Amino acid sequence: MQRRHYGTLAAVAALSMAFTLTGCGAGSGSGNDVTLKLVAADYGSGEANTSQKYWDDLAAAFEKKNPGISVEVDVRSWKDVDRDVAEMVANDQAPDMAQIGAYADFAAEDRLYRTDELLPIPTQANFLPLLNQAGEVDRVQYGMPFAASTRLLFFNRKLFADAGLQPPKTWEDIRAAAAKLKADGVTYPFALPLGTEESQAETMMWMLSGGGGYRDAVNSEYDIDSAANVETFTWLRDKLVKPGLTGPTAPGHLDRQAAFEAFTKGEVGMLNGHPTLMEAAEKAGVDFGMVPLPSPDGAATSSMGVADWMMAFKQNGHREEIGRFLQFVYRDENVLAFSDAYDILPVTVTASTEMESDAKHSKLKPFLEELPTSELYPVGKTSWAKVSKSVKANIGKAVTENGDPEAVLSGIAKEAAEAEAAEAATSAK
């Protein structure tokens, strides 16, 4: 990771222990007999490594230091958690905090505390600059980054060696390798998860690889049905899906977790993955390599970065208690404990620097190096939650045998424009 982001902030972050929440203006209650409710996403793959254990241990440690404040954490699947929180908010049953994938629509509805109402300046300044900026709506930060990752192309070294293959550098290399792996009987030569779990990520990776993206490079407006994006999904349809190189499950019905599990069973030749896949593959005894997702001609392109967000709702009025808890959450030892448990990249300067210098995290360095210059989802747009939902529901149709990538992408773009227009109308009132 490039240290130029960190040197000037390390000393500032070290001051955080000297600040209290009174110093940053928080103070809505006495801190006695309050129960905070947090709804959080599960980063585990099952009961054995569910995030519930992490949060239960963290809450117990916090409660020991803060008598009178209890924390109840409800951990839910990534498939459900964003929708569940939205339903809670719509029913006037917002939790005190939510750790999910998007925050901007709640911020636009004036439901969230600003970050500076909750955390002292040194804690705010310790977030990685890219993530701090991504947590803003109209230059005010509401989303606090909780976990980050970037993506690389994973490949099974044994399957590649058996087939006499080298790591791919171009899209044609991917196609040719997948064809050879299929001939060798590999179940998923290239796993392409465009199902409802996290297809917005797979979509963005391929868009960036093809020179496109969700937004244009000039004014950051949506450009979902750009010529580059249409060309990318036409290539996926014609070169990977139609020839049967993506396995027995249609991409639109293949979820990320199922693809990851197949990789750990040795059934996948290649797939895009994040750091969590490393530990699962290692435990399963899979020898794997990692390279940036190739581009059509092998030239370097932007990588995708992902941040998941912590937010605090104003409905229950527990600002001081929420602030105390979140300051505890963002202590280095707690940030690193979560990162260690799930091979997730830390979101703070000091924790990232510590991870980078620790030899036991050497395999995470390729991901860490990608993060400062990666491109994130347009999470600062209040329309993003609706756009992401549309991508999850529709993108798989673009690569079916009779799919029409241009029509599918245009349909998603239309929903994005409608969401943007609704946002503008709301702002004008």
Tab-separated table of C-alpha atoms in Angstrom:
chain	number	residue	atom	x	y	z
A	1	MET	CA	0.000	0.000	0.000
A	2	GLN	CA	1.237	3.464	-0.804
A	3	ARG	CA	2.410	5.104	2.401
A	4	ARG	CA	1.928	8.627	1.067
A	5	HIS	CA	-1.656	8.471	2.373
A	6	TYR	CA	-0.605	7.632	5.886
A	7	GLY	CA	2.448	9.468	7.132
A	8	THR	CA	0.721	12.746	7.993
A	9	LEU	CA	-2.148	11.049	9.766
A	10	ALA	CA	-0.443	8.586	12.059
A	11	ALA	CA	0.390	11.170	14.703
A	12	VAL	CA	-3.099	12.632	14.527
A	13	ALA	CA	-4.687	9.223	14.957
A	14	ALA	CA	-2.550	8.598	18.000
A	15	LEU	CA	-4.304	11.482	19.736
A	16	SER	CA	-7.670	9.745	19.647
A	17	MET	CA	-7.209	8.239	23.069
A	18	ALA	CA	-7.054	11.773	24.489
A	19	PHE	CA	-10.436	12.788	23.120
A	20	THR	CA	-13.799	12.118	24.659
A	21	LEU	CA	-17.137	12.317	22.972
A	22	THR	CA	-17.942	15.346	25.061
A	23	GLY	CA	-15.109	17.035	23.199
A	24	CYS	CA	-16.776	16.363	19.840
A	25	GLY	CA	-20.146	17.605	20.984
A	26	ALA	CA	-21.979	14.340	21.599
A	27	GLY	CA	-24.166	14.204	24.655
A	28	SER	CA	-27.751	13.100	24.288
A	29	GLY	CA	-28.105	11.112	27.471
A	30	SER	CA	-26.581	9.923	30.719
A	31	GLY	CA	-25.334	6.626	29.322
A	32	ASN	CA	-27.346	4.607	31.867
A	33	ASP	CA	-29.704	1.724	31.139
A	34	VAL	CA	-29.546	1.991	27.378
A	35	THR	CA	-29.706	-0.937	24.991
A	36	LEU	CA	-28.247	-0.265	21.566
A	37	LYS	CA	-29.411	-2.377	18.647
A	38	LEU	CA	-27.101	-3.105	15.724
A	39	VAL	CA	-28.027	-5.012	12.579
A	40	ALA	CA	-24.901	-6.303	10.838
A	41	ALA	CA	-23.980	-8.341	7.791
A	42	ASP	CA	-22.489	-11.815	8.125
A	43	TYR	CA	-19.023	-12.183	6.616
A	44	GLY	CA	-18.757	-15.854	7.480
A	45	SER	CA	-19.538	-18.811	5.276
A	46	GLY	CA	-21.535	-20.715	7.901
A	47	GLU	CA	-22.156	-21.282	11.592
A	48	ALA	CA	-18.508	-22.101	12.251
A	49	ASN	CA	-17.259	-18.629	11.364
A	50	THR	CA	-20.331	-16.428	11.590
A	51	SER	CA	-19.740	-12.750	12.353
A	52	GLN	CA	-22.149	-13.109	15.269
A	53	LYS	CA	-19.302	-14.439	17.394
A	54	TYR	CA	-17.105	-11.432	16.619
A	55	TRP	CA	-19.859	-8.989	17.517
A	56	ASP	CA	-20.908	-10.873	20.650
A	57	ASP	CA	-17.317	-10.824	21.939
A	58	LEU	CA	-16.910	-7.162	21.021
A	59	ALA	CA	-20.186	-6.192	22.673
A	60	ALA	CA	-19.247	-8.080	25.849
A	61	ALA	CA	-15.876	-6.312	26.007
A	62	PHE	CA	-17.552	-2.927	25.481
A	63	GLU	CA	-20.252	-3.557	28.083
A	64	LYS	CA	-17.596	-4.472	30.648
A	65	LYS	CA	-15.993	-1.057	30.170
A	66	ASN	CA	-19.308	0.841	29.884
A	67	PRO	CA	-21.747	-0.229	32.627
A	68	GLY	CA	-25.319	0.718	31.848
A	69	ILE	CA	-24.995	0.344	28.074
A	70	SER	CA	-25.915	-2.955	26.462
A	71	VAL	CA	-25.438	-3.843	22.802
A	72	GLU	CA	-27.630	-6.341	20.980
A	73	VAL	CA	-26.312	-7.415	17.585
A	74	ASP	CA	-28.479	-9.122	14.991
A	75	VAL	CA	-26.299	-10.618	12.248
A	76	ARG	CA	-28.006	-11.420	8.950
A	77	SER	CA	-27.051	-12.819	5.566
A	78	TRP	CA	-25.790	-10.444	2.893
A	79	LYS	CA	-28.686	-11.673	0.771
A	80	ASP	CA	-31.164	-10.143	3.205
A	81	VAL	CA	-29.553	-7.531	5.407
A	82	ASP	CA	-29.857	-4.431	3.198
A	83	ARG	CA	-33.481	-5.171	2.427
A	84	ASP	CA	-34.261	-6.008	6.039
A	85	VAL	CA	-32.827	-2.735	7.326
A	86	ALA	CA	-34.731	-0.768	4.682
A	87	GLU	CA	-37.956	-2.458	5.819
A	88	MET	CA	-37.212	-1.698	9.473
A	89	VAL	CA	-36.660	1.958	8.648
A	90	ALA	CA	-39.816	2.117	6.526
A	91	ASN	CA	-41.775	0.680	9.478
A	92	ASP	CA	-40.312	3.257	11.905
A	93	GLN	CA	-38.330	0.514	13.638
A	94	ALA	CA	-34.823	1.620	12.703
A	95	PRO	CA	-31.991	0.039	14.684
A	96	ASP	CA	-29.554	2.338	16.417
A	97	MET	CA	-26.871	1.223	13.984
A	98	ALA	CA	-26.623	-0.778	10.791
A	99	GLN	CA	-23.544	-2.270	9.176
A	100	ILE	CA	-24.620	-2.897	5.589
A	101	GLY	CA	-23.809	-2.042	1.967
A	102	ALA	CA	-25.351	1.416	1.387
A	103	TYR	CA	-26.159	4.464	3.459
A	104	ALA	CA	-26.896	7.413	1.140
A	105	ASP	CA	-30.653	6.956	0.770
A	106	PHE	CA	-31.043	7.047	4.568
A	107	ALA	CA	-28.831	10.136	4.755
A	108	ALA	CA	-30.957	11.903	2.132
A	109	GLU	CA	-34.025	11.244	4.261
A	110	ASP	CA	-32.285	12.886	7.250
A	111	ARG	CA	-32.387	9.665	9.240
A	112	LEU	CA	-28.671	9.403	10.069
A	113	TYR	CA	-26.305	11.123	12.442
A	114	ARG	CA	-23.371	12.863	10.797
A	115	THR	CA	-20.057	11.210	11.514
A	116	ASP	CA	-18.819	14.338	13.281
A	117	GLU	CA	-21.738	14.050	15.715
A	118	LEU	CA	-20.461	10.641	16.796
A	119	LEU	CA	-16.684	10.460	16.549
A	120	PRO	CA	-13.871	12.794	17.620
A	121	ILE	CA	-11.722	14.344	14.892
A	122	PRO	CA	-8.720	11.990	15.308
A	123	THR	CA	-10.955	8.954	14.801
A	124	GLN	CA	-12.556	10.501	11.727
A	125	ALA	CA	-9.158	11.452	10.305
A	126	ASN	CA	-7.880	7.909	10.763
A	127	PHE	CA	-10.208	6.497	8.100
A	128	LEU	CA	-8.469	5.928	4.775
A	129	PRO	CA	-8.927	9.064	2.634
A	130	LEU	CA	-10.568	7.254	-0.290
A	131	LEU	CA	-13.137	5.728	2.069
A	132	ASN	CA	-13.763	8.954	3.967
A	133	GLN	CA	-14.694	10.656	0.721
A	134	ALA	CA	-16.873	7.768	-0.378
A	135	GLY	CA	-18.857	8.070	2.860
A	136	GLU	CA	-20.061	11.580	2.008
A	137	VAL	CA	-23.337	12.910	0.657
A	138	ASP	CA	-23.082	16.539	-0.470
A	139	ARG	CA	-19.655	16.701	1.214
A	140	VAL	CA	-21.012	15.660	4.607
A	141	GLN	CA	-19.952	12.282	5.936
A	142	TYR	CA	-22.679	9.932	7.120
A	143	GLY	CA	-21.227	6.566	6.140
A	144	MET	CA	-18.381	5.253	8.269
A	145	PRO	CA	-16.352	2.609	6.433
A	146	PHE	CA	-16.343	-0.667	8.314
A	147	ALA	CA	-14.635	-3.157	6.015
A	148	ALA	CA	-12.871	-2.868	2.680
A	149	SER	CA	-11.624	-5.168	-0.030
A	150	THR	CA	-10.411	-5.201	-3.566
A	151	ARG	CA	-10.744	-7.947	-6.145
A	152	LEU	CA	-8.274	-10.156	-7.987
A	153	LEU	CA	-8.625	-13.051	-10.399
A	154	PHE	CA	-8.025	-16.352	-8.584
A	155	PHE	CA	-6.923	-19.438	-10.496
A	156	ASN	CA	-6.369	-23.047	-9.437
A	157	ARG	CA	-2.657	-23.733	-9.885
A	158	LYS	CA	-3.021	-27.507	-10.102
A	159	LEU	CA	-5.737	-27.363	-12.752
A	160	PHE	CA	-3.663	-24.846	-14.711
A	161	ALA	CA	-0.514	-26.955	-14.423
A	162	ASP	CA	-2.345	-30.115	-15.488
A	163	ALA	CA	-3.635	-28.242	-18.544
A	164	GLY	CA	-0.249	-26.648	-19.323
A	165	LEU	CA	-1.628	-23.136	-18.794
A	166	GLN	CA	-0.088	-19.846	-17.663
A	167	PRO	CA	-1.979	-17.146	-15.692
A	168	PRO	CA	-4.140	-15.133	-18.103
A	169	LYS	CA	-3.136	-11.626	-19.185
A	170	THR	CA	-5.872	-10.879	-21.722
A	171	TRP	CA	-9.528	-11.751	-22.232
A	172	GLU	CA	-8.504	-14.119	-25.009
A	173	ASP	CA	-6.195	-15.863	-22.534
A	174	ILE	CA	-9.206	-16.313	-20.244
A	175	ARG	CA	-11.305	-17.781	-23.060
A	176	ALA	CA	-8.565	-20.107	-24.286
A	177	ALA	CA	-7.735	-21.304	-20.760
A	178	ALA	CA	-11.415	-21.888	-19.984
A	179	ALA	CA	-11.800	-23.930	-23.192
A	180	LYS	CA	-8.811	-26.112	-22.249
A	181	LEU	CA	-10.087	-26.557	-18.702
A	182	LYS	CA	-13.502	-27.575	-20.027
A	183	ALA	CA	-11.866	-30.148	-22.291
A	184	ASP	CA	-10.088	-31.501	-19.204
A	185	GLY	CA	-13.419	-31.948	-17.424
A	186	VAL	CA	-13.278	-28.998	-15.019
A	187	THR	CA	-16.802	-28.307	-13.741
A	188	TYR	CA	-16.543	-24.502	-13.762
A	189	PRO	CA	-13.765	-23.422	-16.135
A	190	PHE	CA	-14.650	-19.792	-15.307
A	191	ALA	CA	-17.195	-19.231	-12.539
A	192	LEU	CA	-19.273	-16.137	-13.341
A	193	PRO	CA	-21.577	-15.344	-10.381
A	194	LEU	CA	-24.234	-12.963	-11.682
A	195	GLY	CA	-26.913	-14.140	-9.268
A	196	THR	CA	-28.697	-11.956	-6.739
A	197	GLU	CA	-26.149	-12.202	-3.932
A	198	GLU	CA	-23.438	-9.848	-5.188
A	199	SER	CA	-23.696	-9.515	-8.947
A	200	GLN	CA	-23.285	-5.748	-8.709
A	201	ALA	CA	-19.636	-6.469	-7.821
A	202	GLU	CA	-18.972	-8.984	-10.599
A	203	THR	CA	-20.641	-6.563	-13.004
A	204	MET	CA	-18.435	-3.658	-11.973
A	205	MET	CA	-15.253	-5.728	-12.191
A	206	TRP	CA	-15.978	-6.662	-15.780
A	207	MET	CA	-17.093	-3.143	-16.688
A	208	LEU	CA	-13.828	-1.675	-15.388
A	209	SER	CA	-11.821	-4.395	-17.095
A	210	GLY	CA	-13.487	-3.468	-20.389
A	211	GLY	CA	-12.763	0.240	-20.009
A	212	GLY	CA	-16.231	1.200	-18.764
A	213	GLY	CA	-17.920	1.345	-15.386
A	214	TYR	CA	-21.122	2.426	-13.690
A	215	ARG	CA	-20.164	6.099	-14.146
A	216	ASP	CA	-18.435	8.119	-16.831
A	217	ALA	CA	-14.978	9.461	-16.136
A	218	VAL	CA	-15.839	13.130	-16.693
A	219	ASN	CA	-18.766	14.082	-14.476
A	220	SER	CA	-19.395	10.848	-12.527
A	221	GLU	CA	-22.922	10.483	-13.871
A	222	TYR	CA	-24.320	7.017	-14.552
A	223	ASP	CA	-23.183	5.551	-17.883
A	224	ILE	CA	-24.409	2.001	-17.447
A	225	ASP	CA	-25.340	1.335	-21.069
A	226	SER	CA	-22.138	2.774	-22.534
A	227	ALA	CA	-20.676	1.203	-25.653
A	228	ALA	CA	-17.789	-0.217	-23.590
A	229	ASN	CA	-20.154	-1.921	-21.133
A	230	VAL	CA	-22.323	-3.351	-23.914
A	231	GLU	CA	-19.211	-4.703	-25.626
A	232	THR	CA	-18.020	-6.283	-22.380
A	233	PHE	CA	-21.235	-8.184	-21.730
A	234	THR	CA	-21.544	-9.169	-25.364
A	235	TRP	CA	-18.076	-10.729	-25.075
A	236	LEU	CA	-19.047	-12.566	-21.897
A	237	ARG	CA	-22.184	-13.917	-23.559
A	238	ASP	CA	-20.523	-14.976	-26.807
A	239	LYS	CA	-17.080	-16.092	-25.625
A	240	LEU	CA	-17.693	-17.610	-22.198
A	241	VAL	CA	-21.370	-18.409	-21.646
A	242	LYS	CA	-22.535	-19.677	-25.034
A	243	PRO	CA	-19.581	-22.080	-25.419
A	244	GLY	CA	-20.393	-23.533	-21.993
A	245	LEU	CA	-17.239	-22.273	-20.287
A	246	THR	CA	-18.991	-20.971	-17.152
A	247	GLY	CA	-20.170	-24.299	-15.767
A	248	PRO	CA	-23.476	-26.097	-15.219
A	249	THR	CA	-25.218	-23.277	-13.345
A	250	ALA	CA	-26.322	-20.319	-15.448
A	251	PRO	CA	-24.472	-17.166	-14.336
A	252	GLY	CA	-27.756	-15.458	-13.463
A	253	HIS	CA	-28.472	-18.257	-10.969
A	254	LEU	CA	-24.956	-18.589	-9.557
A	255	ASP	CA	-24.301	-16.709	-6.309
A	256	ARG	CA	-20.874	-15.638	-5.141
A	257	GLN	CA	-20.850	-17.923	-2.101
A	258	ALA	CA	-21.718	-20.973	-4.209
A	259	ALA	CA	-18.929	-20.083	-6.637
A	260	PHE	CA	-16.463	-19.675	-3.757
A	261	GLU	CA	-17.464	-23.020	-2.286
A	262	ALA	CA	-16.970	-24.693	-5.657
A	263	PHE	CA	-13.491	-23.140	-5.848
A	264	THR	CA	-12.576	-24.585	-2.444
A	265	LYS	CA	-13.651	-28.007	-3.731
A	266	GLY	CA	-11.298	-27.758	-6.690
A	267	GLU	CA	-14.158	-27.489	-9.166
A	268	VAL	CA	-13.339	-23.992	-10.502
A	269	GLY	CA	-10.497	-23.044	-12.784
A	270	MET	CA	-10.842	-19.251	-12.493
A	271	LEU	CA	-13.066	-16.717	-10.768
A	272	ASN	CA	-12.914	-13.189	-9.374
A	273	GLY	CA	-12.486	-13.173	-5.625
A	274	HIS	CA	-11.795	-11.032	-2.598
A	275	PRO	CA	-9.417	-11.677	0.327
A	276	THR	CA	-11.864	-13.862	2.266
A	277	LEU	CA	-11.550	-16.543	-0.406
A	278	MET	CA	-7.853	-16.991	0.394
A	279	GLU	CA	-8.392	-18.439	3.851
A	280	ALA	CA	-11.188	-20.734	2.711
A	281	ALA	CA	-9.089	-22.042	-0.176
A	282	GLU	CA	-6.039	-22.549	2.033
A	283	LYS	CA	-8.052	-24.466	4.624
A	284	ALA	CA	-9.400	-26.677	1.845
A	285	GLY	CA	-5.895	-27.362	0.548
A	286	VAL	CA	-6.397	-25.612	-2.781
A	287	ASP	CA	-3.193	-24.250	-4.333
A	288	PHE	CA	-4.150	-20.972	-5.962
A	289	GLY	CA	-2.633	-17.935	-7.618
A	290	MET	CA	-3.933	-14.389	-7.999
A	291	VAL	CA	-3.559	-11.786	-10.754
A	292	PRO	CA	-5.431	-8.588	-11.644
A	293	LEU	CA	-8.471	-9.231	-13.820
A	294	PRO	CA	-7.142	-9.076	-17.396
A	295	SER	CA	-8.301	-6.510	-19.923
A	296	PRO	CA	-9.024	-7.124	-23.621
A	297	ASP	CA	-5.463	-6.226	-24.650
A	298	GLY	CA	-3.623	-6.879	-21.401
A	299	ALA	CA	-3.226	-3.201	-20.498
A	300	ALA	CA	-3.701	-2.203	-16.861
A	301	THR	CA	-7.170	-0.972	-15.905
A	302	SER	CA	-8.782	0.338	-12.735
A	303	SER	CA	-9.524	-2.287	-10.122
A	304	MET	CA	-12.686	-2.417	-8.073
A	305	GLY	CA	-12.644	-1.515	-4.425
A	306	VAL	CA	-15.492	-2.234	-2.052
A	307	ALA	CA	-16.347	-0.709	1.288
A	308	ASP	CA	-19.141	-1.763	3.587
A	309	TRP	CA	-20.620	0.876	5.814
A	310	MET	CA	-21.556	1.574	9.400
A	311	MET	CA	-24.311	4.113	9.961
A	312	ALA	CA	-26.195	5.399	12.987
A	313	PHE	CA	-29.901	6.236	12.964
A	314	LYS	CA	-31.331	9.188	14.852
A	315	GLN	CA	-34.725	7.632	15.542
A	316	ASN	CA	-33.964	6.322	19.032
A	317	GLY	CA	-31.882	9.315	20.127
A	318	HIS	CA	-28.893	7.437	21.574
A	319	ARG	CA	-26.205	9.632	20.088
A	320	GLU	CA	-23.799	9.626	23.020
A	321	GLU	CA	-24.042	5.881	23.609
A	322	ILE	CA	-23.705	5.117	19.900
A	323	GLY	CA	-20.648	7.338	19.746
A	324	ARG	CA	-19.019	5.566	22.677
A	325	PHE	CA	-19.616	2.197	21.084
A	326	LEU	CA	-18.368	3.213	17.640
A	327	GLN	CA	-15.214	4.741	19.063
A	328	PHE	CA	-14.613	1.338	20.667
A	329	VAL	CA	-15.385	-0.465	17.392
A	330	TYR	CA	-12.742	1.559	15.551
A	331	ARG	CA	-9.885	0.897	17.955
A	332	ASP	CA	-7.008	-0.701	16.053
A	333	GLU	CA	-7.156	-3.971	17.971
A	334	ASN	CA	-10.829	-4.403	17.071
A	335	VAL	CA	-10.401	-3.383	13.438
A	336	LEU	CA	-7.514	-5.815	13.073
A	337	ALA	CA	-9.372	-8.613	14.865
A	338	PHE	CA	-12.172	-8.411	12.308
A	339	SER	CA	-9.705	-8.177	9.439
A	340	ASP	CA	-7.842	-11.230	10.740
A	341	ALA	CA	-11.028	-13.225	11.129
A	342	TYR	CA	-12.233	-12.663	7.555
A	343	ASP	CA	-9.149	-11.550	5.578
A	344	ILE	CA	-10.807	-8.178	5.097
A	345	LEU	CA	-8.780	-5.030	4.530
A	346	PRO	CA	-8.760	-2.538	7.434
A	347	VAL	CA	-10.432	0.836	6.924
A	348	THR	CA	-8.144	2.921	9.126
A	349	VAL	CA	-4.697	4.337	8.450
A	350	THR	CA	-3.053	2.942	11.572
A	351	ALA	CA	-4.516	-0.554	11.240
A	352	SER	CA	-3.617	-0.688	7.538
A	353	THR	CA	-0.044	0.350	8.263
A	354	GLU	CA	0.249	-2.298	10.963
A	355	MET	CA	-1.159	-4.973	8.656
A	356	GLU	CA	1.177	-3.991	5.839
A	357	SER	CA	4.239	-4.351	8.070
A	358	ASP	CA	3.153	-7.713	9.527
A	359	ALA	CA	4.671	-10.689	7.668
A	360	LYS	CA	1.711	-12.896	8.520
A	361	HIS	CA	-0.450	-10.743	6.229
A	362	SER	CA	1.912	-10.905	3.251
A	363	LYS	CA	-0.720	-12.566	1.063
A	364	LEU	CA	-2.983	-9.563	1.539
A	365	LYS	CA	-0.413	-7.130	0.143
A	366	PRO	CA	-1.660	-7.390	-3.471
A	367	PHE	CA	-5.122	-6.385	-2.241
A	368	LEU	CA	-3.757	-3.628	0.006
A	369	GLU	CA	-1.756	-2.190	-2.888
A	370	GLU	CA	-4.857	-1.987	-5.075
A	371	LEU	CA	-7.053	-0.166	-2.551
A	372	PRO	CA	-5.770	3.453	-2.633
A	373	THR	CA	-6.279	3.774	-6.408
A	374	SER	CA	-9.304	1.518	-6.806
A	375	GLU	CA	-12.755	2.645	-7.893
A	376	LEU	CA	-15.665	2.205	-5.503
A	377	TYR	CA	-19.372	1.824	-6.071
A	378	PRO	CA	-21.177	5.184	-6.382
A	379	VAL	CA	-22.404	4.789	-2.806
A	380	GLY	CA	-22.644	8.541	-2.273
A	381	LYS	CA	-25.578	8.649	-4.674
A	382	THR	CA	-28.880	8.121	-2.903
A	383	SER	CA	-30.024	6.278	-6.019
A	384	TRP	CA	-27.303	3.637	-5.730
A	385	ALA	CA	-29.315	1.236	-3.564
A	386	LYS	CA	-32.050	1.099	-6.227
A	387	VAL	CA	-29.536	0.808	-9.055
A	388	SER	CA	-27.701	-1.998	-7.272
A	389	LYS	CA	-31.000	-3.808	-6.745
A	390	SER	CA	-31.779	-3.506	-10.453
A	391	VAL	CA	-28.355	-4.863	-11.395
A	392	LYS	CA	-28.817	-7.855	-9.097
A	393	ALA	CA	-32.237	-8.593	-10.563
A	394	ASN	CA	-31.381	-8.159	-14.230
A	395	ILE	CA	-27.724	-8.458	-15.183
A	396	GLY	CA	-27.781	-12.238	-15.441
A	397	LYS	CA	-30.241	-11.928	-18.326
A	398	ALA	CA	-27.640	-10.092	-20.404
A	399	VAL	CA	-25.479	-13.188	-20.835
A	400	THR	CA	-28.071	-15.882	-21.444
A	401	GLU	CA	-27.820	-17.599	-24.804
A	402	ASN	CA	-30.542	-15.369	-26.253
A	403	GLY	CA	-29.783	-12.409	-24.009
A	404	ASP	CA	-29.511	-8.869	-25.314
A	405	PRO	CA	-26.774	-7.043	-23.357
A	406	GLU	CA	-27.671	-3.658	-24.810
A	407	ALA	CA	-31.348	-4.015	-23.911
A	408	VAL	CA	-30.603	-5.244	-20.388
A	409	LEU	CA	-28.064	-2.511	-19.686
A	410	SER	CA	-30.403	0.114	-21.154
A	411	GLY	CA	-33.164	-1.112	-18.856
A	412	ILE	CA	-30.908	-0.768	-15.814
A	413	ALA	CA	-29.786	2.657	-17.055
A	414	LYS	CA	-33.407	3.743	-17.356
A	415	GLU	CA	-34.090	2.727	-13.756
A	416	ALA	CA	-30.945	4.636	-12.709
A	417	ALA	CA	-32.151	7.770	-14.519
A	418	GLU	CA	-35.563	7.484	-12.874
A	419	ALA	CA	-33.940	7.084	-9.459
A	420	GLU	CA	-31.738	10.109	-10.103
A	421	ALA	CA	-34.752	12.174	-11.213
A	422	ALA	CA	-36.650	11.181	-8.077
A	423	GLU	CA	-33.641	12.179	-5.971
A	424	ALA	CA	-33.439	15.552	-7.704
A	425	ALA	CA	-37.144	16.174	-7.207
A	426	THR	CA	-36.876	15.348	-3.518
A	427	SER	CA	-33.877	17.653	-3.095
A	428	ALA	CA	-35.736	20.504	-4.785
A	429	LYS	CA	-38.584	20.426	-2.266
